[in-house]
Amino acid sequence: MSYVIEVKNLSVTIKSTKIVDDVSLSVKKGEVFGILGPNGAGKTTTIECIEGIRTNYTGDISVLGFNLLKNRTDLLKKIGIQLQEASYPDRLKVKEICKLYSSFYENPKDFHSLLESIGLHHRVNTHYSKLSGGEKQKLSIILALIPDPEILFLDELTAGLDPRSRREVWDIILKLKKEGITIMTTTHFLEEAEYLCDRICIMNQGKIVYTETMSNIQSLSSKQVVLSSKDEIPQEAFMAIPSVEKVSVEEDVYTIFCQPDIFLKEFNKISSLGKYVITNINVKQATLESIYFEKTGEKNE
Amino acid sequence: MSELIVTQFKVFYRNFINVFFVFVFPVFFIILFGEIYGNDPSSFFNGKGTLDVSTPAYIAMIISVTGIMSFPLTIANYREQKILKRLKATPMNPVNLLVSEILVNVVMTILGVILLFFVASMRYGVEFSGNLKQFILAFLLSIFSTFSIGGVIASISSNVKMANAIANLVYFPMLFLSGATIPIEIMPESIQEFSKFIPLTHAVNLLKKTWLGEGIAWGSSNVIVLIVILIICTAISAFYFKWD
């Protein structure tokens, strides 16, 4: 397994506050890796350290085998970066910005074909200030692709876009994913992560609190029955039912990891459970959303 | 680097305010004073005409527009809009940006001076009566000294609003109290005394002397003040400069 990004014990402290707290992660070649988390979780700070833009960190970061503190410029030749909140001079045309960014690289990709494939070629003579939010984001993707990067970094790519532009941008990223480019992205849109990512981690208060592949998360889904009872039901009672793998109890809510169809069929047959009053029973879609709210401690309303 | 310079040129000339203050405003002043006073030899200016004396002062005015307004405001805007930060995420050496921005402003300054001199000489017969080599040295020293003040403004301002406020605070008193627009000779003594503390006054004096061929001692206070400003302000700029 070859990792193109390896981060070990990354911490960033600003004014005695730990913005990023002992983060370790690795990304495989060709993988789309998403960092999820609420605002202020440290996502942007983490990705900026990995991109080589931020140097006030402790820990080890290796990207494409480069040590960032020594070979920052060499790395920047091989990666494409879209920054949260970055922009370009208002009075420059799309074409001129592309030309400028092409001049920074030895073998830039032809920006005309990028404009074509991303669908911005009709705006080539438009001033940056006249572009819509979606078009600006498309331009930032084009500029990130000009170096023909081995890794593409996307930070809050679709924040502030309307649903249609968001979907368009996602489709562009999906297309790039099919071409086999490695992508690291941050987002607080769970739908975006579900749509694009192969693997995600969830950050909260500077720490990684969860890492899992999307395919595992999806197969975890529909494998839970959630049941409420004021009575105290021993866990063994549930474990006796076929297909039950695990039971977790929180106050009077029992989450049972099982195959719901088998569980529900067998549940009524077990007489020992008959004495308990069940107030509510649900088959739960343990989606990324429920995991997210559980891990970040935010209330799902 | 060449693409970066071309780009910075476009950013400069597409900004109406830059074009107005570098090309239109100084010419407007020369025509205004030309029409009022003409350029006949005057005993008040040791036998030179009003415009003979004013032209080098207006050159200082152009330098202060590019150095104290255009250059730092562009950099502050780039910082505020995260344009600088985005550039930092490329393999380009970030120093190239500063170099090309200064270069563009210096070239625009020179073009502004050429236009000013063209109008002044065609319409009012203003002549250059100094030593060209000395004048160019004085011109370059004035440019770098003034730009270093702009560098401080560019470095300490986190946004355009702040840069604008500081630039205006520095620029306007400097413009009117240094002799760059209104000859300092017609000011009351107290203001003439005060103007010695304004950096641009020394640039105006140096440009005037070398323009009019009065000759200049390179150890004179004007030269020393400009060099000291250049060194101190460059050091401050380098210390405080931030990309984001």
Coordinates of C-alpha atoms in Angstrom, one line a residue, chain B residues 56 134-135 137-139 141-142 200-212 215-218 220 222-223 226:
Chain B
P56 CA 10.7 68.8 -10.6
Q134 CA 22.9 63.7 -11.2
F135 CA 19.2 64.1 -11.8
L137 CA 20.6 59.5 -9.3
A138 CA 18.4 62.0 -7.4
F139 CA 15.3 60.6 -9.1
L141 CA 17.0 57.8 -4.6
S142 CA 13.8 59.7 -4.2
L200 CA 9.2 64.2 0.6
T201 CA 10.5 67.8 1.2
H202 CA 14.0 66.4 0.9
A203 CA 13.1 64.6 -2.4
V204 CA 11.6 67.8 -3.7
N205 CA 14.7 69.8 -2.8
L206 CA 17.0 67.2 -4.3
L207 CA 15.0 66.9 -7.5
K208 CA 14.8 70.7 -7.8
K209 CA 18.5 71.3 -7.3
T210 CA 19.6 68.6 -9.8
W211 CA 16.9 69.7 -12.3
L212 CA 17.9 73.3 -12.2
G215 CA 24.5 71.0 -8.2
I216 CA 24.3 68.8 -5.2
A217 CA 26.7 67.8 -2.5
W218 CA 26.2 64.0 -2.0
S220 CA 24.0 67.1 2.0
N222 CA 18.7 66.0 1.7
V223 CA 20.6 63.0 0.5
L226 CA 16.5 60.1 2.1

